[in-house]
Amino acid sequence: MARIVSPTERECECCGRRDVWDATETTWRIAVEDGEKLAGNPHCLHEWDINGAFNPLPR
């Protein structure tokens, strides 16, 4: 039986916002790098980097 995996991070192609998946809370959280949130533009509609490169079927 195939096991499907979900992505654990995503990035907006317009403003650079980066999110990581919080498995404990089962929600996306803004990524933090060097103590700074990578929130991007709060008015952006966020075009996530969904382009078919992620493979949900691990090898």
mmCIF file of C-alpha atoms in Angstrom:
data_model
loop_
_atom_site.group_PDB
_atom_site.id
_atom_site.type_symbol
_atom_site.label_atom_id
_atom_site.label_comp_id
_atom_site.label_asym_id
_atom_site.label_seq_id
_atom_site.Cartn_x
_atom_site.Cartn_y
_atom_site.Cartn_z
ATOM 1 C CA MET A 1 0.000 0.000 0.000
ATOM 2 C CA ALA A 2 1.384 3.422 -0.973
ATOM 3 C CA ARG A 3 1.996 5.978 1.753
ATOM 4 C CA ILE A 4 1.133 9.594 0.888
ATOM 5 C CA VAL A 5 3.145 12.396 2.527
ATOM 6 C CA SER A 6 2.299 16.092 2.704
ATOM 7 C CA PRO A 7 4.692 19.019 2.259
ATOM 8 C CA THR A 8 6.170 20.482 5.456
ATOM 9 C CA GLU A 9 7.092 23.916 4.130
ATOM 10 C CA ARG A 10 5.905 26.396 1.522
ATOM 11 C CA GLU A 11 6.953 29.806 0.186
ATOM 12 C CA CYS A 12 4.967 32.584 -1.493
ATOM 13 C CA GLU A 13 6.334 33.319 -4.959
ATOM 14 C CA CYS A 14 5.188 36.965 -4.758
ATOM 15 C CA CYS A 15 6.304 38.246 -1.337
ATOM 16 C CA GLY A 16 8.641 35.546 -0.005
ATOM 17 C CA ARG A 17 6.553 34.560 3.023
ATOM 18 C CA ARG A 18 7.671 31.155 4.311
ATOM 19 C CA ASP A 19 5.491 28.783 6.320
ATOM 20 C CA VAL A 20 6.272 25.489 8.031
ATOM 21 C CA TRP A 21 3.809 22.771 9.024
ATOM 22 C CA ASP A 22 3.192 22.455 12.786
ATOM 23 C CA ALA A 23 2.230 18.791 13.233
ATOM 24 C CA THR A 24 1.367 19.302 16.911
ATOM 25 C CA GLU A 25 -1.213 21.990 16.160
ATOM 26 C CA THR A 26 -2.007 20.630 12.660
ATOM 27 C CA THR A 27 -1.691 24.036 11.002
ATOM 28 C CA TRP A 28 0.753 26.173 9.026
ATOM 29 C CA ARG A 29 2.973 28.592 11.015
ATOM 30 C CA ILE A 30 5.114 31.471 9.762
ATOM 31 C CA ALA A 31 8.724 30.313 9.532
ATOM 32 C CA VAL A 32 11.272 31.949 11.841
ATOM 33 C CA GLU A 33 14.891 32.439 10.798
ATOM 34 C CA ASP A 34 17.497 34.039 13.081
ATOM 35 C CA GLY A 35 14.684 35.130 15.417
ATOM 36 C CA GLU A 36 12.782 36.950 12.631
ATOM 37 C CA LYS A 37 9.410 35.846 11.250
ATOM 38 C CA LEU A 38 9.458 35.452 7.471
ATOM 39 C CA ALA A 39 5.954 36.907 7.126
ATOM 40 C CA GLY A 40 6.308 38.618 3.745
ATOM 41 C CA ASN A 41 3.678 41.193 2.817
ATOM 42 C CA PRO A 42 0.544 41.048 5.027
ATOM 43 C CA HIS A 43 -1.596 42.289 2.098
ATOM 44 C CA CYS A 44 -0.370 39.623 -0.355
ATOM 45 C CA LEU A 45 -2.840 36.930 -1.457
ATOM 46 C CA HIS A 46 0.098 34.438 -1.376
ATOM 47 C CA GLU A 47 0.869 32.458 -4.464
ATOM 48 C CA TRP A 48 2.335 29.321 -2.885
ATOM 49 C CA ASP A 49 5.122 27.496 -4.688
ATOM 50 C CA ILE A 50 2.923 24.622 -5.835
ATOM 51 C CA ASN A 51 4.506 23.597 -9.098
ATOM 52 C CA GLY A 52 4.469 19.822 -9.245
ATOM 53 C CA ALA A 53 8.055 19.384 -8.006
ATOM 54 C CA PHE A 54 6.918 17.907 -4.680
ATOM 55 C CA ASN A 55 6.404 14.152 -4.821
ATOM 56 C CA PRO A 56 3.775 12.890 -2.330
ATOM 57 C CA LEU A 57 4.942 9.288 -2.837
ATOM 58 C CA PRO A 58 8.241 8.745 -0.987
ATOM 59 C CA ARG A 59 10.727 6.377 -2.576
#
